[in-house]
Amino acid sequence: MALRLGRLGSGPWWRAVLGDYAQLRAASPRCASARVCQLPGTAGPQPRRGLGYGPWARGGSRLGTGLAATLAGLAGLAAAAFGHVQRAEMVPKSSGARSPSPGRREEDGDELARRCSTFMSSPVTELRELRRRPEDMKTKMELMIMETQAQVCRALAQVDGVADFTVDRWERKEGGGGITCVLQDGRVFEKAGVSISVVHGNLSEEAANQMRGRGKTLKTKDSKLPFTAMGVSSVIHPKNPYAPTMHFNYRYFEVEEADGNTHWWFGGGCDLTPTYLNQEDAVHFHRTLKEACDQHGPDIYPKFKKWCDDYFFIVHRGERRGIGGIFFDDLDSPSKEEAFSFVKTCAEAVVPSYVPIVKKHCDDSYTPRDKLWQQLRRGRYVEFNLLYDRGTKFGLFTPGSRIESILMSLPLTARWEYMHSPPENSKEAEILEVLRHPKDWVH
């Protein structure tokens, strides 16, 4: 069963926040070398098919979970738990065959080149290769994550108003590379990172064994298992204790067996980590994600919300890292295009789910006690990422991984105090209660 629903931008939450982003379209500052691009949601309506109710919708980890960690380690995506993008208009097939005119660069006047000029940096894959395979999912996903990165960076730079993103383009000698964009010590954000990676090569035996351990026997040739993995990952730490931390990640994998059979799947999610509980903010964040999920099936959000609550659990503390959001992995049904459509919808929900909350609280007054509690909560964030997050752990022990990008998720500052416990009935105790007992925020 599948539902056919309208465009993400038609939902009531989008109309409520569209005004905030109209300003970005006209006045978005340049971040590093990037150019201003069209804001998401301003294109014409494009109907999309809904997702059905394949095995992925039932939650739980299968084949893709192990390689989610592989991507985080190899590609430098900081978390395996896991932007906001305009809808991608794929390059027509004819554009890939066009010959350059004499004295004219091949990219001049090319739709793909114009599109790429709005990114923070040029794509990892050469334009010639992207033109050659415009309908390939690897091309679609790479362009989508590049757009996500650029638009999230511009939205955050607009809110900060002072600091810009530094753009760090890197290569992986084993194959592929990435672009890490980081804003530090701004007016609003202490640290905000948005990283993309597009990597390929052969999976290590350890990664292949992880996948086999999840019930899938993959045929290797000469102990090699070719793979392609790409994704966008972001963690945003505001300065103000009343502005929450946010994380998102969306990714795509392909693994090719010796007999030529290709396995593919998507994964990702988005979650919120407030220092202090604000009911209105929690409802807004979860409702925005739910409306995105509901376009593809009414049962998706509650299952992925629970999956998120279960994944971000700090076992030794008996509490969640934050108030959750959505998390999914091994999304391989009902079709590649429909799965991509779902991932794209989720990515488009990031900015409207988060930026209005930051704008609302970035100038709130706070006390030294509030700041102290924020630092203690960030300590919990660090504990989860270093002790439990599959991607971070795998990446730190994987040869060829990019450590700086893996640790991009960590805040600039954090604090640990011996036997710290907040007073009963305090606002600090209020958030702890929610972290220990997750709530339903949308019903």
Short mmCIF file of C-alpha atoms in Angstrom, two decimals:
data_model
loop_
_atom_site.label_atom_id
_atom_site.label_comp_id
_atom_site.label_asym_id
_atom_site.label_seq_id
_atom_site.Cartn_x
_atom_site.Cartn_y
_atom_site.Cartn_z
CA MET A 1 0.00 0.00 0.00
CA ALA A 2 1.31 3.45 -0.85
CA LEU A 3 -0.04 6.95 -0.45
CA ARG A 4 0.28 9.76 -2.97
CA LEU A 5 0.49 13.06 -1.14
CA GLY A 6 1.36 16.61 -1.99
CA ARG A 7 4.52 18.60 -1.78
CA LEU A 8 6.26 19.19 1.54
CA GLY A 9 5.99 22.96 1.20
CA SER A 10 2.19 22.83 1.16
CA GLY A 11 1.91 21.90 4.84
CA PRO A 12 0.73 24.46 7.40
CA TRP A 13 4.07 24.47 9.25
CA TRP A 14 5.81 25.61 6.07
CA ARG A 15 3.44 28.54 5.57
CA ALA A 16 4.04 29.52 9.18
CA VAL A 17 7.80 29.82 8.78
CA LEU A 18 8.17 30.74 5.11
CA GLY A 19 8.43 34.40 6.00
CA ASP A 20 11.64 33.79 7.92
CA TYR A 21 13.29 32.27 4.88
CA ALA A 22 12.11 34.79 2.33
CA GLN A 23 14.61 37.18 3.92
CA LEU A 24 17.42 34.71 3.31
CA ARG A 25 16.72 34.66 -0.38
CA ALA A 26 17.37 38.38 -0.70
CA ALA A 27 20.04 38.94 1.94
CA SER A 28 21.91 35.72 2.56
CA PRO A 29 25.60 36.48 3.21
CA ARG A 30 28.31 34.70 1.32
CA CYS A 31 29.82 31.87 3.29
CA ALA A 32 33.42 31.28 2.36
CA SER A 33 33.46 30.95 -1.45
CA ALA A 34 29.85 29.86 -1.85
CA ARG A 35 27.29 31.81 -3.84
CA VAL A 36 23.70 32.50 -2.86
CA CYS A 37 21.24 29.95 -4.22
CA GLN A 38 17.47 29.79 -4.39
CA LEU A 39 15.79 29.04 -1.11
CA PRO A 40 14.05 25.75 -0.58
CA GLY A 41 10.34 25.68 -1.06
CA THR A 42 10.25 28.46 -3.67
CA ALA A 43 10.03 26.21 -6.72
CA GLY A 44 6.72 25.22 -8.24
CA PRO A 45 4.73 22.26 -6.91
CA GLN A 46 5.97 18.81 -7.80
CA PRO A 47 3.79 15.85 -6.89
CA ARG A 48 5.58 12.92 -5.35
CA ARG A 49 4.67 9.29 -4.83
CA GLY A 50 4.34 8.16 -1.29
CA LEU A 51 6.33 5.40 0.31
CA GLY A 52 4.67 2.11 0.95
CA TYR A 53 5.02 -0.06 3.98
CA GLY A 54 8.05 -2.16 3.22
CA PRO A 55 10.12 -4.04 5.83
CA TRP A 56 12.16 -0.91 6.62
CA ALA A 57 9.10 0.79 8.09
CA ARG A 58 8.95 -1.72 10.92
CA GLY A 59 12.12 -0.38 12.53
CA GLY A 60 15.06 -2.35 13.86
CA SER A 61 18.55 -2.79 12.46
CA ARG A 62 19.43 -4.97 9.51
CA LEU A 63 22.02 -4.87 6.79
CA GLY A 64 22.41 -1.10 6.49
CA THR A 65 23.19 -0.44 10.13
CA GLY A 66 26.67 -1.90 9.91
CA LEU A 67 27.57 0.06 6.82
CA ALA A 68 26.15 3.21 8.34
CA ALA A 69 29.07 2.96 10.73
CA THR A 70 31.37 2.26 7.82
CA LEU A 71 30.36 5.45 6.08
CA ALA A 72 30.85 7.49 9.20
CA GLY A 73 34.32 6.07 9.65
CA LEU A 74 35.48 6.14 6.06
CA ALA A 75 33.79 9.31 4.92
CA GLY A 76 34.14 11.36 8.07
CA LEU A 77 30.44 11.64 8.86
CA ALA A 78 30.39 12.21 12.57
CA ALA A 79 27.40 10.10 13.55
CA ALA A 80 25.80 6.99 12.16
CA ALA A 81 22.45 7.87 13.67
CA PHE A 82 21.74 9.50 11.44
CA GLY A 83 19.39 19.58 5.68
CA HIS A 84 17.05 21.37 4.08
CA VAL A 85 17.16 21.35 0.29
CA GLN A 86 15.18 22.61 -2.65
CA ARG A 87 13.87 19.93 -4.93
CA ALA A 88 16.51 18.76 -7.37
CA GLU A 89 15.79 19.18 -11.05
CA MET A 90 17.85 16.42 -12.61
CA VAL A 91 19.97 17.32 -15.61
CA PRO A 92 18.38 16.18 -18.89
CA LYS A 93 20.12 13.26 -20.51
CA SER A 94 20.89 15.33 -23.58
CA SER A 95 23.10 17.68 -21.57
CA GLY A 96 25.63 14.95 -20.94
CA ALA A 97 26.24 14.51 -24.66
CA ARG A 98 26.61 18.16 -25.56
CA SER A 99 29.91 19.18 -27.11
CA PRO A 100 31.56 22.45 -26.07
CA SER A 101 31.66 25.23 -28.65
CA PRO A 102 35.07 26.46 -29.85
CA GLY A 103 36.62 28.86 -27.37
CA ARG A 104 33.95 28.10 -24.78
CA ARG A 105 34.29 26.08 -21.60
CA GLU A 106 32.10 23.00 -21.44
CA GLU A 107 30.50 24.25 -18.22
CA ASP A 108 29.42 27.66 -19.59
CA GLY A 109 25.66 27.91 -19.83
CA ASP A 110 25.30 24.34 -18.58
CA GLU A 111 22.39 23.73 -16.22
CA LEU A 112 24.42 21.39 -14.06
CA ALA A 113 27.30 23.85 -13.83
CA ARG A 114 24.90 26.65 -12.82
CA ARG A 115 23.41 24.43 -10.20
CA CYS A 116 26.82 23.46 -8.86
CA SER A 117 27.86 27.13 -8.69
CA THR A 118 25.49 27.56 -5.75
CA PHE A 119 27.26 24.90 -3.66
CA MET A 120 29.84 25.56 -0.96
CA SER A 121 32.40 23.89 -3.21
CA SER A 122 32.37 21.94 -6.45
CA PRO A 123 31.03 18.38 -6.20
CA VAL A 124 33.38 15.60 -5.18
CA THR A 125 32.60 13.78 -8.43
CA GLU A 126 33.76 15.49 -11.62
CA LEU A 127 31.05 17.28 -13.60
CA ARG A 128 31.85 15.19 -16.65
CA GLU A 129 30.96 12.04 -14.73
CA LEU A 130 27.79 13.58 -13.27
CA ARG A 131 26.68 14.60 -16.78
CA ARG A 132 27.34 11.11 -18.05
CA ARG A 133 24.88 9.54 -15.58
CA PRO A 134 22.22 12.17 -14.72
CA GLU A 135 19.57 9.59 -13.76
CA ASP A 136 21.88 7.44 -11.64
CA MET A 137 21.00 7.51 -7.94
CA LYS A 138 24.59 8.31 -7.06
CA THR A 139 24.31 11.52 -9.09
CA LYS A 140 20.94 12.47 -7.64
CA MET A 141 22.06 11.87 -4.08
CA GLU A 142 25.36 13.74 -4.44
CA LEU A 143 23.61 16.80 -5.86
CA MET A 144 20.97 16.62 -3.14
CA ILE A 145 23.47 16.51 -0.28
CA MET A 146 25.51 19.31 -1.86
CA GLU A 147 22.38 21.48 -2.01
CA THR A 148 21.50 20.53 1.54
CA GLN A 149 24.91 21.58 2.79
CA ALA A 150 24.84 24.92 0.99
CA GLN A 151 21.34 25.88 2.07
CA VAL A 152 21.80 24.85 5.71
CA CYS A 153 25.06 26.80 5.88
CA ARG A 154 23.42 29.91 4.44
CA ALA A 155 20.46 29.67 6.78
CA LEU A 156 22.74 29.34 9.82
CA ALA A 157 25.08 32.14 8.67
CA GLN A 158 22.06 34.39 8.20
CA VAL A 159 20.93 33.71 11.77
CA ASP A 160 24.43 34.22 13.21
CA GLY A 161 25.04 37.43 11.32
CA VAL A 162 28.73 37.62 12.26
CA ALA A 163 30.72 34.46 11.58
CA ASP A 164 31.12 32.69 8.25
CA PHE A 165 31.69 29.04 7.48
CA THR A 166 35.17 27.88 6.62
CA VAL A 167 35.15 25.41 3.76
CA ASP A 168 37.58 22.50 4.03
CA ARG A 169 37.71 20.30 0.94
CA TRP A 170 39.47 16.99 1.48
CA GLU A 171 40.31 13.85 -0.43
CA ARG A 172 40.48 10.25 0.65
CA LYS A 173 43.36 8.36 -0.94
CA GLU A 174 41.32 5.15 -1.00
CA GLY A 175 38.72 6.88 -3.18
CA GLY A 176 36.48 9.93 -3.06
CA GLY A 177 36.48 12.78 -0.57
CA GLY A 178 34.33 15.38 1.07
CA ILE A 179 33.65 18.97 2.05
CA THR A 180 33.51 20.00 5.69
CA CYS A 181 32.03 23.42 6.50
CA VAL A 182 32.46 24.72 10.06
CA LEU A 183 31.39 27.95 11.78
CA GLN A 184 33.01 28.56 15.17
CA ASP A 185 32.71 31.24 17.82
CA GLY A 186 29.99 33.21 16.13
CA ARG A 187 27.42 35.49 17.71
CA VAL A 188 24.74 32.77 17.90
CA PHE A 189 26.60 29.53 17.29
CA GLU A 190 29.51 28.27 19.32
CA LYS A 191 30.10 25.58 16.71
CA ALA A 192 28.12 24.49 13.67
CA GLY A 193 29.39 21.91 11.22
CA VAL A 194 27.84 20.64 8.00
CA SER A 195 29.85 17.95 6.23
CA ILE A 196 29.30 15.96 3.04
CA SER A 197 31.27 13.00 1.81
CA VAL A 198 31.24 10.88 -1.33
CA VAL A 199 33.55 7.88 -0.99
CA HIS A 200 34.14 4.61 -2.77
CA GLY A 201 36.51 1.71 -2.73
CA ASN A 202 36.51 -1.73 -1.13
CA LEU A 203 35.00 -2.48 2.25
CA SER A 204 37.35 -3.71 4.92
CA GLU A 205 36.90 -7.27 6.14
CA GLU A 206 35.69 -5.87 9.47
CA ALA A 207 32.92 -3.90 7.76
CA ALA A 208 31.93 -6.87 5.63
CA ASN A 209 31.77 -9.07 8.73
CA GLN A 210 29.48 -6.53 10.43
CA MET A 211 27.10 -6.83 7.52
CA ARG A 212 27.26 -10.61 7.51
CA GLY A 213 26.55 -10.56 11.23
CA ARG A 214 23.21 -8.99 10.39
CA GLY A 215 22.13 -12.01 8.39
CA LYS A 216 23.36 -11.16 4.89
CA THR A 217 25.95 -13.24 3.05
CA LEU A 218 27.77 -11.08 0.52
CA LYS A 219 29.90 -12.64 -2.19
CA THR A 220 33.38 -11.18 -2.36
CA LYS A 221 35.96 -11.53 -5.10
CA ASP A 222 39.56 -11.85 -3.93
CA SER A 223 38.29 -10.75 -0.49
CA LYS A 224 37.12 -7.45 -1.97
CA LEU A 225 33.66 -5.90 -1.74
CA PRO A 226 33.28 -2.69 -3.80
CA PHE A 227 31.12 0.01 -2.24
CA THR A 228 29.96 3.60 -2.76
CA ALA A 229 28.73 5.68 0.17
CA MET A 230 27.70 9.31 0.43
CA GLY A 231 25.86 11.50 2.87
CA VAL A 232 25.43 14.82 4.62
CA SER A 233 25.89 15.18 8.37
CA SER A 234 25.52 18.17 10.67
CA VAL A 235 25.71 19.03 14.37
CA ILE A 236 24.88 22.56 15.55
CA HIS A 237 25.75 23.87 19.04
CA PRO A 238 24.35 27.35 19.83
CA LYS A 239 25.86 29.53 22.55
CA ASN A 240 22.63 30.34 24.36
CA PRO A 241 21.52 27.60 26.80
CA TYR A 242 17.91 28.12 25.71
CA ALA A 243 18.70 27.41 22.05
CA PRO A 244 18.95 23.63 21.59
CA THR A 245 21.60 21.58 19.82
CA MET A 246 20.44 19.86 16.64
CA HIS A 247 21.85 16.97 14.60
CA PHE A 248 20.87 15.50 11.25
CA ASN A 249 22.33 12.99 8.83
CA TYR A 250 21.11 11.50 5.54
CA ARG A 251 23.09 8.94 3.56
CA TYR A 252 23.06 6.42 0.70
CA PHE A 253 25.01 3.17 0.17
CA GLU A 254 25.68 0.76 -2.64
CA VAL A 255 27.59 -2.51 -2.29
CA GLU A 256 28.46 -4.66 -5.29
CA GLU A 257 28.91 -8.40 -4.94
CA ALA A 258 31.31 -10.51 -6.99
CA ASP A 259 28.48 -11.67 -9.26
CA GLY A 260 27.55 -8.06 -10.06
CA ASN A 261 24.48 -7.97 -7.84
CA THR A 262 24.11 -4.54 -6.19
CA HIS A 263 22.60 -3.90 -2.77
CA TRP A 264 21.46 -0.35 -1.97
CA TRP A 265 19.84 1.42 0.96
CA PHE A 266 19.33 4.80 2.61
CA GLY A 267 19.59 5.85 6.24
CA GLY A 268 19.41 8.96 8.37
CA GLY A 269 17.48 11.02 10.83
CA CYS A 270 17.21 14.29 12.71
CA ASP A 271 17.09 14.92 16.46
CA LEU A 272 16.98 17.77 18.98
CA THR A 273 18.98 18.12 22.21
CA PRO A 274 17.76 21.02 24.39
CA THR A 275 19.43 22.11 27.61
CA TYR A 276 16.08 23.21 29.03
CA LEU A 277 12.68 21.88 28.05
CA ASN A 278 10.38 24.15 26.05
CA GLN A 279 7.14 22.36 25.26
CA GLU A 280 6.30 24.62 22.34
CA ASP A 281 9.68 24.02 20.72
CA ALA A 282 9.42 20.26 21.18
CA VAL A 283 5.98 20.17 19.58
CA HIS A 284 7.11 22.33 16.66
CA PHE A 285 10.18 20.19 15.98
CA HIS A 286 8.38 16.86 16.13
CA ARG A 287 5.30 18.08 14.29
CA THR A 288 7.46 19.32 11.41
CA LEU A 289 9.18 15.95 11.12
CA LYS A 290 5.87 14.12 11.42
CA GLU A 291 4.30 16.13 8.60
CA ALA A 292 7.28 15.29 6.42
CA CYS A 293 6.99 11.58 7.24
CA ASP A 294 3.21 11.57 6.84
CA GLN A 295 3.57 12.40 3.15
CA HIS A 296 4.88 8.86 2.70
CA GLY A 297 2.75 6.91 5.15
CA PRO A 298 0.92 7.50 8.45
CA ASP A 299 2.84 4.82 10.36
CA ILE A 300 6.33 6.03 9.53
CA TYR A 301 6.79 8.84 12.05
CA PRO A 302 5.80 6.91 15.22
CA LYS A 303 8.07 3.99 14.30
CA PHE A 304 11.03 6.16 13.39
CA LYS A 305 10.44 8.34 16.45
CA LYS A 306 10.67 5.31 18.72
CA TRP A 307 13.73 4.08 16.84
CA CYS A 308 15.36 7.45 17.52
CA ASP A 309 14.52 7.34 21.24
CA ASP A 310 15.99 3.86 21.49
CA TYR A 311 19.15 4.64 19.56
CA PHE A 312 20.19 7.80 21.42
CA PHE A 313 20.15 6.13 24.82
CA ILE A 314 23.11 6.72 27.16
CA VAL A 315 23.07 3.35 28.86
CA HIS A 316 25.34 4.17 31.82
CA ARG A 317 23.28 7.30 32.59
CA GLY A 318 19.86 5.77 32.01
CA GLU A 319 18.75 8.72 29.88
CA ARG A 320 18.45 9.81 26.25
CA ARG A 321 20.82 12.29 24.69
CA GLY A 322 17.93 14.59 23.79
CA ILE A 323 14.20 14.70 23.08
CA GLY A 324 14.57 12.70 19.89
CA GLY A 325 13.19 13.15 16.42
CA ILE A 326 13.39 10.42 13.77
CA PHE A 327 15.97 7.76 12.95
CA PHE A 328 15.93 5.05 10.27
CA ASP A 329 18.35 2.72 8.56
CA ASP A 330 18.44 0.16 5.74
CA LEU A 331 15.67 1.88 3.79
CA ASP A 332 15.47 -0.27 0.66
CA SER A 333 11.79 -0.33 -0.29
CA PRO A 334 9.36 0.08 -1.96
CA SER A 335 11.67 1.35 -4.74
CA LYS A 336 14.89 3.31 -5.01
CA GLU A 337 13.13 6.43 -6.33
CA GLU A 338 10.46 6.36 -3.64
CA ALA A 339 13.04 5.83 -0.90
CA PHE A 340 15.05 8.75 -2.27
CA SER A 341 11.90 10.86 -2.32
CA PHE A 342 11.32 10.10 1.35
CA VAL A 343 14.91 10.95 2.30
CA LYS A 344 14.68 14.18 0.34
CA THR A 345 11.46 15.15 2.10
CA CYS A 346 13.11 14.55 5.48
CA ALA A 347 16.11 16.65 4.47
CA GLU A 348 13.80 19.46 3.39
CA ALA A 349 12.25 19.50 6.86
CA VAL A 350 15.48 20.29 8.73
CA VAL A 351 15.65 24.07 8.40
CA PRO A 352 11.95 24.78 9.08
CA SER A 353 12.03 22.40 12.06
CA TYR A 354 15.07 24.04 13.68
CA VAL A 355 15.90 27.56 12.52
CA PRO A 356 12.72 29.19 13.94
CA ILE A 357 13.60 27.72 17.36
CA VAL A 358 17.12 29.17 17.28
CA LYS A 359 15.87 32.56 16.12
CA LYS A 360 13.34 32.54 18.94
CA HIS A 361 15.90 31.88 21.68
CA CYS A 362 19.31 33.09 20.49
CA ASP A 363 18.95 36.39 22.35
CA ASP A 364 17.24 35.06 25.49
CA SER A 365 18.79 36.22 28.74
CA TYR A 366 20.47 33.54 30.87
CA THR A 367 22.38 33.18 34.12
CA PRO A 368 25.73 31.57 34.97
CA ARG A 369 23.74 28.67 36.42
CA ASP A 370 22.01 28.18 33.06
CA LYS A 371 25.35 28.15 31.28
CA LEU A 372 26.77 25.66 33.76
CA TRP A 373 23.88 23.26 33.13
CA GLN A 374 24.40 23.60 29.39
CA GLN A 375 28.04 22.59 29.81
CA LEU A 376 27.07 19.57 31.90
CA ARG A 377 24.52 18.47 29.30
CA ARG A 378 27.14 18.82 26.61
CA GLY A 379 29.24 16.44 28.63
CA ARG A 380 26.47 13.88 28.14
CA TYR A 381 26.51 14.64 24.41
CA VAL A 382 30.22 13.85 24.30
CA GLU A 383 29.71 10.65 26.30
CA PHE A 384 27.16 9.30 23.86
CA ASN A 385 29.15 10.19 20.76
CA LEU A 386 32.42 8.68 21.99
CA LEU A 387 31.04 5.65 23.84
CA TYR A 388 27.95 4.54 21.92
CA ASP A 389 27.72 6.13 18.50
CA ARG A 390 28.56 3.41 15.99
CA GLY A 391 29.95 5.73 13.35
CA THR A 392 32.24 7.65 15.68
CA LYS A 393 33.64 4.49 17.25
CA PHE A 394 34.14 2.79 13.91
CA GLY A 395 35.73 5.85 12.37
CA LEU A 396 38.27 6.34 15.14
CA PHE A 397 39.64 2.85 14.51
CA THR A 398 39.37 2.78 10.72
CA PRO A 399 42.52 3.42 8.64
CA GLY A 400 42.07 6.28 6.19
CA SER A 401 39.23 7.93 8.10
CA ARG A 402 39.26 11.69 8.59
CA ILE A 403 39.43 12.29 12.33
CA GLU A 404 38.68 16.03 12.21
CA SER A 405 35.42 15.43 10.37
CA ILE A 406 34.49 12.52 12.64
CA LEU A 407 34.94 14.70 15.74
CA MET A 408 33.17 17.68 14.16
CA SER A 409 30.11 16.70 16.20
CA LEU A 410 31.73 17.54 19.52
CA PRO A 411 31.07 20.94 21.13
CA LEU A 412 33.87 23.45 21.72
CA THR A 413 33.26 23.31 25.47
CA ALA A 414 31.77 20.79 27.92
CA ARG A 415 31.96 20.07 31.65
CA TRP A 416 31.86 17.18 34.11
CA GLU A 417 31.23 17.57 37.83
CA TYR A 418 31.47 14.81 40.38
CA MET A 419 28.06 13.54 41.55
CA HIS A 420 26.16 16.49 40.17
CA SER A 421 22.40 16.25 40.70
CA PRO A 422 19.88 19.07 40.08
CA PRO A 423 17.39 20.06 42.80
CA GLU A 424 13.97 18.42 42.74
CA ASN A 425 11.25 20.30 40.85
CA SER A 426 13.83 22.51 39.16
CA LYS A 427 13.86 23.26 35.46
CA GLU A 428 17.00 21.12 35.22
CA ALA A 429 15.12 18.21 36.78
CA GLU A 430 12.27 18.78 34.32
CA ILE A 431 14.39 18.04 31.27
CA LEU A 432 15.93 15.00 32.97
CA GLU A 433 12.47 13.51 33.47
CA VAL A 434 11.76 13.77 29.74
CA LEU A 435 15.16 12.30 28.85
CA ARG A 436 14.46 9.32 31.09
CA HIS A 437 10.85 8.90 29.95
CA PRO A 438 10.34 9.98 26.31
CA LYS A 439 7.08 11.75 25.48
CA ASP A 440 4.69 11.80 22.58
CA TRP A 441 4.89 15.40 21.38
CA VAL A 442 2.33 15.41 18.58
CA HIS A 443 -0.83 13.78 20.00
#
